[in-house]
Coordinates of C-alpha atoms and ligand atoms in Angstrom, one line a residue:
M1118 CA -0.5 2.9 -1.3
C1119 CA -3.9 4.5 -1.5
G1120 CA -6.6 3.7 1.1
I1121 CA -9.9 2.0 0.6
V1122 CA -12.9 1.9 2.8
G1123 CA -16.4 0.5 2.3
Y1124 CA -19.6 0.3 4.3
V1125 CA -22.9 -1.7 3.9
G1126 CA -25.4 -1.4 6.7
S1127 CA -28.4 0.6 7.8
K1128 CA -26.6 3.7 9.0
K1129 CA -25.6 6.6 6.8
A1130 CA -22.4 5.5 5.2
T1131 CA -20.7 8.8 4.7
P1132 CA -19.5 9.5 8.3
I1133 CA -18.2 6.0 8.7
L1134 CA -16.4 6.2 5.3
I1135 CA -14.8 9.6 6.1
D1136 CA -13.8 8.4 9.5
G1137 CA -12.1 5.3 7.9
L1138 CA -10.4 7.5 5.3
L1139 CA -9.0 9.8 8.0
S1140 CA -7.4 6.9 9.7
L1141 CA -6.1 5.6 6.3
E1142 CA -4.6 8.9 5.2
Y1143 CA -1.1 7.5 5.9
R1144 CA -1.6 5.4 2.8
G1145 CA -2.0 8.4 0.5
Y1146 CA -3.2 11.9 0.9
D1147 CA -3.3 13.8 -2.3
S1148 CA -7.0 13.3 -3.1
A1149 CA -10.0 11.7 -1.5
G1150 CA -13.5 10.7 -2.6
I1151 CA -16.7 8.9 -1.8
A1152 CA -19.6 7.2 -3.6
T1153 CA -22.9 6.1 -2.2
I1154 CA -25.9 4.6 -3.7
E1155 CA -29.0 6.8 -3.3
K1156 CA -32.1 5.2 -4.6
D1157 CA -31.4 4.4 -8.2
V1158 CA -28.2 6.5 -8.7
I1159 CA -24.7 6.6 -7.6
K1160 CA -23.6 9.9 -6.0
V1161 CA -19.9 10.7 -6.1
M1162 CA -18.1 13.5 -4.2
K1163 CA -14.4 13.8 -4.6
D1164 CA -11.6 16.3 -4.9
K1165 CA -7.8 16.7 -4.7
G1166 CA -6.4 17.5 -1.3
R1167 CA -6.7 15.8 2.1
V1168 CA -9.7 14.0 3.6
N1169 CA -10.6 17.1 5.6
N1170 CA -11.1 18.9 2.3
L1171 CA -13.6 16.2 1.2
Y1172 CA -15.3 16.5 4.6
N1173 CA -15.8 20.2 4.1
L1174 CA -17.2 19.9 0.5
E1175 CA -20.6 21.4 0.2
G1176 CA -23.3 18.7 0.0
I1177 CA -21.2 15.9 1.5
N1178 CA -23.7 15.6 4.3
D1179 CA -26.5 15.2 1.9
L1180 CA -25.2 11.8 0.9
E1181 CA -27.8 9.7 2.6
G1182 CA -26.9 6.2 1.3
S1183 CA -26.1 3.3 3.6
V1184 CA -23.9 1.5 1.0
G1185 CA -20.8 3.3 0.0
I1186 CA -17.2 3.1 -1.1
A1187 CA -14.3 5.6 -0.4
H1188 CA -10.7 6.2 -1.3
T1189 CA -7.7 8.3 -0.4
R1190 CA -5.2 8.5 -3.2
W1191 CA -1.4 8.4 -3.6
A1192 CA -1.1 9.4 -7.3
T1193 CA 0.5 7.1 -9.8
H1194 CA -1.2 7.8 -13.1
G1195 CA -2.3 11.4 -13.4
R1196 CA -1.5 14.3 -11.1
P1197 CA -3.8 15.0 -8.1
S1198 CA -7.0 16.6 -9.4
K1199 CA -10.7 16.2 -9.0
E1200 CA -10.9 14.2 -12.3
N1201 CA -8.2 11.8 -11.3
S1202 CA -9.6 11.2 -7.8
H1203 CA -11.5 8.0 -7.1
P1204 CA -14.2 6.8 -7.2
H1205 CA -14.3 6.5 -11.0
M1206 CA -17.5 5.8 -13.0
D1207 CA -18.2 4.2 -16.3
N1208 CA -19.7 6.3 -19.1
S1209 CA -23.3 5.3 -18.2
N1210 CA -22.8 6.1 -14.5
T1211 CA -23.9 2.6 -13.6
F1212 CA -20.7 1.3 -12.0
A1213 CA -18.5 3.1 -9.5
V1214 CA -15.0 1.8 -8.6
V1215 CA -12.2 2.6 -6.2
H1216 CA -8.9 0.9 -6.8
N1217 CA -5.5 0.5 -5.1
G1218 CA -2.6 -0.7 -7.1
I1219 CA -1.5 -0.3 -10.7
I1220 CA -3.1 -1.6 -13.9
E1221 CA -0.1 -2.2 -16.1
N1222 CA -2.0 -2.8 -19.3
Y1223 CA -4.4 0.1 -18.9
A1224 CA -3.1 1.8 -22.1
D1225 CA -4.1 -1.2 -24.2
L1226 CA -7.4 -1.6 -22.4
K1227 CA -8.2 2.1 -22.9
E1228 CA -7.4 1.9 -26.6
F1229 CA -9.7 -1.1 -26.9
L1230 CA -12.5 0.6 -25.0
I1231 CA -12.1 3.8 -27.1
S1232 CA -12.4 1.7 -30.2
K1233 CA -15.8 0.5 -28.8
G1234 CA -17.0 4.0 -28.3
Y1235 CA -16.1 4.6 -24.6
S1236 CA -14.6 8.0 -23.6
F1237 CA -12.4 8.9 -20.6
I1238 CA -12.3 11.9 -18.3
S1239 CA -9.2 11.1 -16.2
Q1240 CA -5.5 10.2 -16.8
T1241 CA -5.8 7.3 -14.4
D1242 CA -5.3 3.6 -15.0
T1243 CA -8.4 3.0 -12.8
E1244 CA -11.0 4.5 -15.1
V1245 CA -10.7 1.5 -17.5
I1246 CA -12.1 -0.7 -14.8
P1247 CA -15.7 0.6 -14.5
N1248 CA -15.9 0.9 -18.3
L1249 CA -14.6 -2.7 -18.7
I1250 CA -17.3 -3.8 -16.3
H1251 CA -19.9 -2.0 -18.3
Y1252 CA -18.5 -3.5 -21.5
H1253 CA -18.7 -7.0 -20.2
Y1254 CA -22.1 -6.4 -18.6
S1255 CA -23.5 -5.3 -21.9
N1256 CA -21.6 -7.5 -24.4
G1257 CA -20.5 -11.1 -24.8
P1258 CA -21.4 -14.2 -22.7
V1259 CA -22.2 -12.3 -19.5
S1260 CA -24.8 -10.1 -21.1
V1261 CA -27.2 -13.0 -21.5
I1262 CA -27.3 -14.0 -17.8
K1263 CA -30.8 -13.3 -16.4
D1264 CA -30.1 -12.9 -12.7
I1265 CA -28.8 -9.4 -12.2
K1266 CA -26.7 -10.2 -9.2
E1267 CA -25.0 -13.1 -11.0
K1268 CA -24.6 -11.0 -14.1
L1269 CA -23.0 -8.1 -12.2
L1270 CA -20.5 -10.4 -10.4
S1271 CA -19.7 -12.1 -13.7
A1272 CA -19.1 -8.8 -15.4
V1273 CA -16.7 -7.8 -12.6
K1274 CA -15.0 -11.1 -12.9
N1275 CA -14.6 -10.8 -16.7
A1276 CA -13.3 -7.2 -16.3
V1277 CA -10.8 -8.3 -13.7
Q1278 CA -9.6 -11.1 -16.0
D1279 CA -8.6 -8.5 -18.5
L1280 CA -6.4 -6.6 -16.0
K1281 CA -2.6 -7.1 -15.6
G1282 CA -1.0 -5.6 -12.5
S1283 CA -2.0 -5.3 -8.9
Y1284 CA -5.4 -4.3 -7.5
A1285 CA -7.8 -4.1 -4.6
I1286 CA -11.1 -3.1 -6.0
E1287 CA -14.5 -2.1 -4.6
V1288 CA -17.5 -1.9 -7.0
I1289 CA -21.0 -0.6 -6.4
S1290 CA -23.9 -0.3 -8.7
P1291 CA -27.6 0.7 -8.4
L1292 CA -28.3 -2.5 -10.3
C1293 CA -27.6 -4.3 -7.0
P1294 CA -28.0 -1.4 -4.6
E1295 CA -27.5 -3.5 -1.4
E1296 CA -24.1 -4.9 -2.1
I1297 CA -20.4 -4.1 -2.6
I1298 CA -18.3 -6.4 -4.8
V1299 CA -14.6 -6.7 -3.9
V1300 CA -11.6 -8.4 -5.3
R1301 CA -7.9 -8.3 -4.8
K1302 CA -4.6 -9.3 -6.3
D1303 CA -1.2 -8.2 -4.7
S1304 CA -2.9 -5.4 -2.8
P1305 CA -4.5 -5.9 0.6
L1306 CA -8.2 -5.8 1.4
V1307 CA -10.0 -6.9 4.5
I1308 CA -13.7 -7.3 5.4
G1309 CA -14.7 -6.4 8.9
K1310 CA -17.8 -8.3 10.2
G1311 CA -20.3 -6.3 12.2
S1312 CA -23.8 -7.1 13.3
N1313 CA -26.3 -6.2 10.5
E1314 CA -23.5 -4.2 8.9
N1315 CA -20.1 -5.0 7.3
Y1316 CA -17.0 -3.0 6.6
I1317 CA -14.3 -3.1 4.0
A1318 CA -10.8 -1.6 4.2
S1319 CA -7.4 -1.8 2.8
D1320 CA -5.9 -1.7 6.3
I1321 CA -7.2 -3.2 9.5
P1322 CA -6.8 0.0 11.7
A1323 CA -9.3 1.9 9.5
I1324 CA -12.2 -0.1 10.8
L1325 CA -10.8 -1.5 14.0
K1326 CA -13.0 0.6 16.2
Y1327 CA -16.1 -1.0 14.6
T1328 CA -15.1 -4.7 14.8
K1329 CA -12.3 -7.1 15.6
D1330 CA -13.6 -9.9 13.4
F1331 CA -12.0 -9.9 10.0
Y1332 CA -12.0 -11.8 6.8
L1333 CA -8.6 -11.4 5.0
L1334 CA -9.2 -11.6 1.3
D1335 CA -6.8 -13.7 -0.7
D1336 CA -5.3 -13.0 -4.1
N1337 CA -7.8 -13.5 -6.9
E1338 CA -10.7 -14.0 -4.5
F1339 CA -14.0 -12.2 -4.8
A1340 CA -16.5 -11.3 -2.1
V1341 CA -20.0 -10.0 -2.3
V1342 CA -20.7 -8.0 0.8
T1343 CA -24.2 -7.1 2.0
K1344 CA -25.2 -5.9 5.4
N1345 CA -25.9 -9.4 6.6
T1346 CA -23.8 -11.6 4.4
V1347 CA -20.3 -12.0 3.1
T1348 CA -20.0 -14.5 0.3
F1349 CA -16.7 -15.6 -1.1
F1350 CA -15.9 -16.8 -4.6
D1351 CA -12.7 -18.1 -6.2
S1352 CA -11.4 -16.7 -9.6
S1353 CA -13.9 -18.9 -11.5
L1354 CA -16.8 -17.8 -9.2
Q1355 CA -17.1 -21.0 -7.3
E1356 CA -18.5 -20.2 -3.9
H1357 CA -16.5 -21.2 -0.8
N1358 CA -16.4 -20.6 3.0
K1359 CA -13.7 -18.6 4.7
P1360 CA -12.6 -18.6 8.4
I1361 CA -13.0 -15.4 10.3
K1362 CA -9.9 -14.0 12.1
N1363 CA -10.0 -12.2 15.4
I1364 CA -7.5 -9.4 15.5
E1365 CA -6.3 -8.6 18.9
W1366 CA -5.1 -5.0 18.3
D1367 CA -6.6 -2.5 20.6
A1368 CA -8.6 0.1 18.8
N1369 CA -7.0 2.8 21.0
A1370 CA -3.6 1.7 19.8
A1371 CA -4.6 3.0 16.4
G1372 CA -5.4 6.5 17.8
K1373 CA -3.0 9.3 18.9
D1374 CA -3.6 8.8 22.6
G1375 CA -2.9 12.4 23.5
Y1376 CA 0.3 12.8 21.5
E1377 CA 0.6 15.6 19.0
D1378 CA 1.6 13.2 16.2
Y1379 CA 1.5 9.4 15.6
M1380 CA 5.3 9.5 15.0
L1381 CA 6.0 10.9 18.5
K1382 CA 3.5 8.4 20.0
E1383 CA 5.2 5.5 18.2
I1384 CA 8.7 6.7 19.3
F1385 CA 7.5 6.7 22.9
E1386 CA 5.8 3.3 22.4
Q1387 CA 9.1 1.6 21.7
P1388 CA 9.8 0.3 25.2
T1389 CA 6.4 -1.4 25.2
A1390 CA 6.7 -2.6 21.7
I1391 CA 10.0 -4.3 22.5
R1392 CA 8.6 -5.9 25.6
E1393 CA 5.8 -7.3 23.3
T1394 CA 8.3 -8.5 20.7
I1395 CA 10.4 -10.3 23.3
G1396 CA 7.1 -11.7 24.8
S1397 CA 7.8 -15.2 26.0
R1398 CA 10.4 -15.9 23.3
F1399 CA 13.2 -16.2 25.8
R1400 CA 14.0 -16.1 29.5
L1401 CA 17.4 -15.9 31.1
G1402 CA 18.8 -19.4 31.5
E1403 CA 16.3 -20.9 29.0
K1404 CA 16.6 -21.4 25.2
C1405 CA 14.8 -19.2 22.8
S1406 CA 11.5 -20.6 21.6
F1407 CA 9.9 -20.2 18.2
D1408 CA 6.9 -22.5 18.1
D1409 CA 5.9 -20.8 14.9
I1410 CA 8.9 -22.0 12.8
E1411 CA 10.2 -25.5 12.3
I1412 CA 13.9 -25.2 11.7
S1413 CA 15.9 -28.4 12.5
K1414 CA 19.5 -28.7 13.3
E1415 CA 19.8 -30.9 10.2
Y1416 CA 18.4 -28.3 8.0
L1417 CA 20.3 -25.4 9.5
S1418 CA 23.6 -27.2 9.3
K1419 CA 23.1 -27.4 5.5
V1420 CA 22.2 -23.7 5.1
N1421 CA 25.1 -22.2 3.1
K1422 CA 23.8 -18.7 2.9
I1423 CA 21.1 -16.5 4.3
Y1424 CA 19.5 -13.6 2.4
I1425 CA 17.7 -10.9 4.3
V1426 CA 15.5 -9.1 1.9
A1427 CA 13.5 -5.9 2.6
C1428 CA 13.0 -2.3 1.7
G1429 CA 13.8 1.0 3.4
T1430 CA 13.8 1.0 7.1
A1431 CA 13.1 -2.7 7.2
M1432 CA 16.2 -3.3 5.1
H1433 CA 18.2 -1.2 7.7
A1434 CA 16.9 -3.5 10.4
G1435 CA 18.2 -6.4 8.3
L1436 CA 21.7 -4.9 8.2
T1437 CA 22.0 -5.3 12.0
G1438 CA 20.4 -8.8 11.5
K1439 CA 23.2 -9.7 9.2
T1440 CA 25.8 -8.8 11.8
L1441 CA 24.0 -10.7 14.5
I1442 CA 23.5 -13.9 12.4
E1443 CA 27.1 -13.9 11.1
K1444 CA 28.5 -13.3 14.6
L1445 CA 26.3 -15.8 16.4
C1446 CA 25.6 -18.5 13.8
K1447 CA 28.6 -18.2 11.5
I1448 CA 26.4 -18.4 8.4
P1449 CA 27.3 -16.0 5.6
T1450 CA 24.4 -13.5 5.3
T1451 CA 23.7 -10.9 2.7
V1452 CA 21.2 -8.0 3.0
E1453 CA 19.4 -7.2 -0.2
V1454 CA 17.1 -4.4 -1.3
A1455 CA 14.0 -6.2 -2.5
S1456 CA 13.5 -4.2 -5.7
E1457 CA 17.0 -5.2 -6.8
F1458 CA 17.0 -8.8 -5.5
R1459 CA 13.8 -9.7 -7.4
Y1460 CA 15.3 -8.8 -10.8
R1461 CA 19.0 -9.8 -10.5
D1462 CA 18.7 -13.6 -10.6
P1463 CA 20.3 -14.2 -7.2
L1464 CA 22.0 -17.5 -6.4
I1465 CA 19.4 -19.4 -4.5
D1466 CA 19.0 -23.1 -4.0
E1467 CA 17.3 -25.4 -1.4
N1468 CA 20.1 -24.7 1.0
T1469 CA 19.5 -21.0 1.0
L1470 CA 17.4 -19.5 3.8
C1471 CA 15.6 -16.3 2.9
I1472 CA 14.3 -14.0 5.5
Y1473 CA 11.9 -11.2 4.5
I1474 CA 11.3 -8.2 6.8
S1475 CA 8.2 -6.0 6.2
Q1476 CA 6.3 -4.0 8.8
S1477 CA 3.2 -3.8 6.6
G1478 CA 3.6 -7.2 5.0
E1479 CA 2.3 -5.7 1.9
T1480 CA 5.4 -4.2 0.2
A1481 CA 5.1 -5.3 -3.5
D1482 CA 8.9 -5.7 -4.1
T1483 CA 9.4 -7.7 -0.9
I1484 CA 6.5 -10.0 -1.7
A1485 CA 7.8 -10.6 -5.3
A1486 CA 11.3 -11.3 -3.9
L1487 CA 9.8 -13.9 -1.6
K1488 CA 7.9 -15.6 -4.4
L1489 CA 11.2 -15.8 -6.3
A1490 CA 12.9 -17.7 -3.5
K1491 CA 10.0 -20.1 -3.2
Q1492 CA 10.2 -20.9 -6.9
K1493 CA 13.8 -21.8 -6.3
N1494 CA 12.9 -24.1 -3.4
A1495 CA 14.5 -22.0 -0.7
K1496 CA 12.9 -21.9 2.8
T1497 CA 11.3 -18.5 3.5
I1498 CA 10.7 -16.8 6.8
A1499 CA 8.6 -13.5 7.0
I1500 CA 9.1 -11.0 9.8
S1501 CA 6.1 -8.7 9.9
N1502 CA 4.0 -6.6 12.2
V1503 CA 0.7 -7.3 10.5
I1504 CA -1.0 -10.6 11.2
G1505 CA -2.4 -12.2 8.1
S1506 CA -0.7 -9.7 5.8
S1507 CA 0.2 -10.9 2.3
I1508 CA 3.8 -11.7 3.0
T1509 CA 2.9 -13.8 5.9
R1510 CA 0.5 -15.8 3.8
E1511 CA 3.2 -16.4 1.2
A1512 CA 6.1 -17.4 3.4
D1513 CA 6.8 -20.9 4.7
Y1514 CA 7.0 -19.4 8.3
S1515 CA 5.9 -16.1 9.7
I1516 CA 7.0 -14.5 12.9
Y1517 CA 5.5 -11.3 14.2
T1518 CA 7.0 -8.2 15.9
H1519 CA 3.8 -7.5 17.8
A1520 CA 4.7 -3.8 17.9
G1521 CA 1.0 -2.7 17.5
P1522 CA -0.2 -0.6 14.6
E1523 CA 2.3 1.8 13.1
I1524 CA 0.5 4.6 11.5
A1525 CA 3.1 7.4 10.9
V1526 CA 4.6 7.0 7.5
A1527 CA 8.1 7.2 9.0
S1528 CA 8.9 3.9 10.6
T1529 CA 10.2 4.0 14.2
K1530 CA 8.9 1.3 16.5
A1531 CA 8.8 -1.2 13.6
Y1532 CA 12.5 -0.8 13.1
T1533 CA 13.5 -1.4 16.7
S1534 CA 11.1 -4.3 17.1
Q1535 CA 12.4 -5.9 13.9
V1536 CA 16.0 -5.7 15.1
V1537 CA 14.9 -7.2 18.4
L1538 CA 13.1 -10.1 16.7
I1539 CA 15.9 -10.9 14.3
A1540 CA 18.3 -10.8 17.2
I1541 CA 16.2 -13.4 19.0
L1542 CA 16.1 -15.4 15.8
A1543 CA 19.9 -15.3 15.5
M1544 CA 20.2 -16.5 19.1
H1545 CA 17.7 -19.3 18.4
F1546 CA 19.7 -20.5 15.3
A1547 CA 22.9 -20.3 17.3
E1548 CA 21.4 -22.4 20.1
I1549 CA 20.2 -24.9 17.5
L1550 CA 23.6 -25.0 15.8
D1551 CA 25.6 -24.7 19.0
S1552 CA 27.6 -22.1 17.1
S1553 CA 28.2 -19.6 19.9
N1554 CA 29.4 -19.6 23.4
K1555 CA 26.5 -20.0 25.8
E1556 CA 27.7 -17.1 28.0
V1557 CA 27.8 -14.8 25.0
I1558 CA 24.1 -15.6 24.3
E1559 CA 23.1 -15.3 27.9
N1560 CA 24.7 -11.9 28.2
L1561 CA 23.0 -10.8 25.0
K1562 CA 19.7 -11.9 26.4
A1563 CA 20.3 -10.0 29.6
D1564 CA 21.2 -6.9 27.5
M1565 CA 18.0 -7.3 25.5
I1566 CA 15.8 -7.6 28.6
D1567 CA 17.3 -4.2 29.7
L1568 CA 16.6 -2.4 26.4
P1569 CA 13.1 -1.1 27.2
S1570 CA 14.2 0.6 30.5
K1571 CA 17.3 2.0 28.7
I1572 CA 15.1 3.5 25.9
E1573 CA 12.9 5.0 28.7
Q1574 CA 16.0 6.7 30.0
I1575 CA 16.7 8.3 26.6
L1576 CA 13.1 9.3 26.2
D1577 CA 13.2 11.0 29.6
N1578 CA 15.9 13.3 28.4
T1579 CA 14.9 14.8 25.2
E1580 CA 16.0 18.4 26.0
V1581 CA 19.5 18.1 24.5
I1582 CA 18.0 16.5 21.4
K1583 CA 15.4 19.3 21.0
D1584 CA 18.1 21.9 21.6
F1585 CA 20.2 20.4 18.8
A1586 CA 17.2 20.3 16.5
K1587 CA 16.5 23.9 17.1
K1588 CA 20.0 24.9 16.2
V1589 CA 20.2 23.0 12.9
Y1590 CA 16.7 22.9 11.5
T1591 CA 17.4 25.5 8.8
E1592 CA 20.4 23.5 7.4
K1593 CA 20.3 22.1 3.8
D1594 CA 22.7 19.1 4.2
M1595 CA 23.8 16.8 7.0
F1596 CA 26.0 13.8 7.2
F1597 CA 25.9 10.7 9.4
L1598 CA 29.0 8.7 10.2
G1599 CA 29.5 5.4 12.0
R1600 CA 31.4 2.1 12.0
G1601 CA 30.0 -1.4 12.3
T1602 CA 26.5 -1.4 13.7
D1603 CA 26.9 2.3 14.2
Y1604 CA 27.1 2.6 10.4
N1605 CA 24.0 0.5 10.0
V1606 CA 22.0 2.8 12.2
S1607 CA 23.5 5.9 10.6
L1608 CA 21.7 4.8 7.4
E1609 CA 18.5 4.7 9.3
G1610 CA 19.1 8.1 10.9
S1611 CA 19.8 9.6 7.5
L1612 CA 16.7 8.1 6.0
K1613 CA 14.5 9.4 8.8
L1614 CA 15.9 12.9 8.3
K1615 CA 15.3 12.9 4.6
E1616 CA 11.8 11.5 4.9
I1617 CA 10.3 13.9 7.3
T1618 CA 12.5 17.1 7.3
Y1619 CA 13.4 17.2 3.6
I1620 CA 17.0 17.9 4.5
H1621 CA 19.4 16.3 2.2
S1622 CA 21.6 13.8 4.1
E1623 CA 24.0 11.0 3.5
A1624 CA 25.3 8.3 5.8
Y1625 CA 28.8 6.9 5.3
A1626 CA 30.9 4.2 6.9
A1627 CA 33.2 6.5 8.8
G1628 CA 36.3 4.8 7.3
E1629 CA 35.0 5.4 3.8
L1630 CA 34.9 9.1 4.2
K1631 CA 38.3 9.9 3.0
H1632 CA 37.7 7.9 -0.2
G1633 CA 35.6 10.7 -1.6
P1634 CA 32.7 12.1 0.5
I1635 CA 35.1 14.2 2.7
A1636 CA 35.2 16.6 -0.3
L1637 CA 31.7 17.7 0.7
I1638 CA 32.7 18.7 4.2
E1639 CA 33.1 22.5 4.5
N1640 CA 32.8 25.1 7.1
G1641 CA 29.6 24.8 9.2
V1642 CA 28.2 21.6 7.7
T1643 CA 26.6 19.4 10.3
V1644 CA 28.0 15.9 10.9
I1645 CA 26.3 13.4 13.3
G1646 CA 28.7 10.7 14.5
I1647 CA 27.6 7.5 16.3
I1648 CA 30.1 5.8 18.6
T1649 CA 28.9 2.9 20.7
D1650 CA 31.5 0.2 20.2
D1651 CA 34.6 0.3 22.6
K1652 CA 36.6 -1.6 20.0
L1653 CA 36.0 1.1 17.4
L1654 CA 36.2 4.1 19.7
E1655 CA 39.5 5.5 18.7
K1656 CA 39.1 5.0 15.0
S1657 CA 35.6 6.6 15.1
I1658 CA 36.9 9.6 17.1
S1659 CA 39.7 10.1 14.5
N1660 CA 37.2 10.1 11.7
I1661 CA 35.1 12.7 13.4
Q1662 CA 38.2 14.7 14.2
E1663 CA 38.9 14.7 10.4
V1664 CA 35.6 16.5 9.7
I1665 CA 36.1 18.9 12.6
T1666 CA 39.4 19.9 11.1
R1667 CA 37.6 20.8 7.9
G1668 CA 35.1 23.1 9.7
A1669 CA 32.2 20.7 10.4
K1670 CA 29.8 21.2 13.3
T1671 CA 29.5 17.9 15.1
L1672 CA 27.0 16.0 17.2
V1673 CA 28.1 12.7 18.7
I1674 CA 25.6 10.1 19.9
T1675 CA 27.6 7.8 22.2
N1676 CA 27.6 5.4 25.1
Q1677 CA 31.3 6.0 25.7
I1678 CA 33.2 8.4 27.9
L1679 CA 34.8 10.6 25.3
P1680 CA 38.0 12.4 25.8
N1681 CA 37.6 16.1 26.3
S1682 CA 37.0 17.1 22.7
H1683 CA 35.8 19.6 20.2
F1684 CA 32.4 18.1 19.6
D1685 CA 29.7 20.8 19.5
F1686 CA 27.0 18.5 21.0
I1687 CA 27.1 15.2 22.7
I1688 CA 24.0 13.0 23.4
N1689 CA 24.8 10.3 25.9
I1690 CA 22.9 7.0 25.7
P1691 CA 23.1 3.9 27.9
K1692 CA 25.6 1.2 27.2
T1693 CA 24.6 -2.1 25.7
N1694 CA 26.0 -5.0 23.6
P1695 CA 27.3 -3.4 20.3
L1696 CA 25.4 -6.0 18.4
I1697 CA 22.1 -4.5 19.4
S1698 CA 23.2 -0.9 20.0
P1699 CA 21.2 0.4 17.1
I1700 CA 18.1 -0.2 19.1
L1701 CA 19.3 2.6 21.5
S1702 CA 21.2 4.8 19.2
V1703 CA 18.4 5.1 16.7
I1704 CA 16.1 6.8 19.3
P1705 CA 17.9 10.2 19.5
M1706 CA 18.1 10.1 15.7
Q1707 CA 14.3 9.5 15.4
L1708 CA 13.8 12.4 17.8
I1709 CA 16.2 14.7 16.0
S1710 CA 14.3 14.2 12.8
Y1711 CA 11.0 14.6 14.6
Y1712 CA 11.9 17.9 16.3
I1713 CA 13.5 19.3 13.2
A1714 CA 10.4 18.6 11.2
K1715 CA 8.3 20.3 13.9
F1716 CA 10.6 23.4 14.0
K1717 CA 10.1 23.6 10.2
G1718 CA 6.3 23.3 10.6
L1719 CA 6.1 20.2 8.6
D1720 CA 3.5 17.4 8.7
V1721 CA 5.6 14.7 10.3
D1722 CA 3.0 11.9 10.0
K1723 CA 2.4 12.5 6.3
P1724 CA 5.6 13.6 4.6
R1725 CA 5.3 14.7 1.0
N1726 CA 5.4 12.1 -1.7
L1727 CA 5.4 9.2 0.7
A1728 CA 2.8 6.6 1.7
K1729 CA 2.9 4.0 4.4
S1730 CA 2.7 0.7 2.5
V1731 CA 4.3 0.6 -0.9
T1732 CA 2.1 -1.8 -2.7
V1733 CA 3.2 -0.7 -6.1
E1734 CA 6.7 -1.5 -7.7
Ligands
LIG517 C1 10.8 4.5 6.3 C2 9.8 3.6 5.9 C3 10.0 2.8 4.6 C4 9.6 1.4 4.9 C5 9.6 0.6 3.6 C6 9.3 -0.9 3.8 O1 10.5 5.2 7.4 O2 8.8 3.5 6.5 O3 11.3 2.9 4.2 O4 10.4 0.8 5.9 O5 8.7 1.1 2.7 O6 8.0 -1.0 4.3 P1 7.5 -2.4 5.0 O7 8.3 -2.6 6.2 O8 6.1 -2.2 5.3 O9 7.8 -3.5 4.0

């Protein structure tokens, strides 16, 4: 949540910072701000509203400095306003700070600072940070250090030691006008290396067009960034070296590439994303290969339980993962919402395998849930899309979806590539354990190889989907029904609809309907049914018939030949193995939400109240 950019070089910082903020807006978009060092002073421009608003502020182009920090905000403490926007300054205007994350003890720190004579302009937790830096710079042990650079870094370190919570922080000061000090804990921060210039960002795509060489800052690590140097320090300010990482993402992949919205682009990228996810992990007639994880038959035979832990869409991908693992590997598997799992003292021991799914790899609850399993000696595997992300650095093993950057807040290609990867993982475990018939696995592999071209078929026929969206976009409520993996994907369809169209929707296991929710079905209400499993065909049709009888308008997404029926709309999708059918049936649902949002004139890429990576609890 919230986006950070920084620049140190010889060019004017402002255009680079604004450009970075624009590509980071998916992390937060209720306010934006910038601070540069101009001779002996810090100049700050900020306001509520989107980055374009900042860009149009009078005087923004007069910021001449070539050292600057910038921020786009997703409000936690204090409503969106100019005062609450970052950067924040201390009372003496000597230190400017941008911050992602949450300072949990800010109220105590504020009280302490007020008792020392400091005053506050904003309601934010962040404003304590520049004032704490000032406090340490002017008082106590740090204040006697003679070298100004060392003194400033020590003041930042002491201030950070006072903080409880999560943070990625950039600090500038005219005391050391050629550097930016950065530090992180539980919130991502990367430094991009240029030639005679360096960049800082909370997400790689923000600066990908300037460099592919990155340093990934670790928790409790500090860096002092100048135009020619990046110097790293541990939490006690001992200097150390750090390897540089080359990120292969194509800078164009982080742009819209001619599509009206990132979400649409990412929906259409799914065939390519899935091909990349499959990569060389399997071929027909050969076993799946995972060089990146060492899971032996001896270990896997002892595993008594698997937890799949994630949030939101990633958790929905996990639901299909559970079905696959239980079916192919015969190991009991439970899917857990990370924010619940981390606090409910789950039964974990050394024979529990915990799999964490996170597109961004930065979701605070998922990371905390992973740390919990490690404390209890369970093996952990992270499935992520972002190389070097926090979760991949915490897990015992990490495997990547390779779906390319996902920028739209609503997750699409990440979901399908997560399901693909977990399906390959399930086949791999089954091959190790010899727990499934070889033919079953070979057939599944063949079906998986065909997925991209089947998705292309769906994407070539969007007219029915658009037509349906046009007819229902003014509705207030919708329901999704399915059985088995069709139920799993219904949950995802319903989430997508809520997120970007703001239409209230619920997803139910179709057989559960008559245990209560059917009371909500009345004349004209829209129900979307998903029917892809031959074995559940008749039962699913009966459930949809029950809502038709009560006056519902129905859309059925199916790969079956349905008896001549009373459904109002039918979207046909290609057949595949029911275990992986969500990868196909989710596509029309993504598009339905997309087109409804467009008909309503909404910003699909940046839905209200949401941000791309949820780095706060
Ligand atoms: C929904 C969506 C969210 C994320 C969730 C987890 O479209 O994007 O529900 O899936 O916040 O995010 P990651 O996968 O980054 O951990």
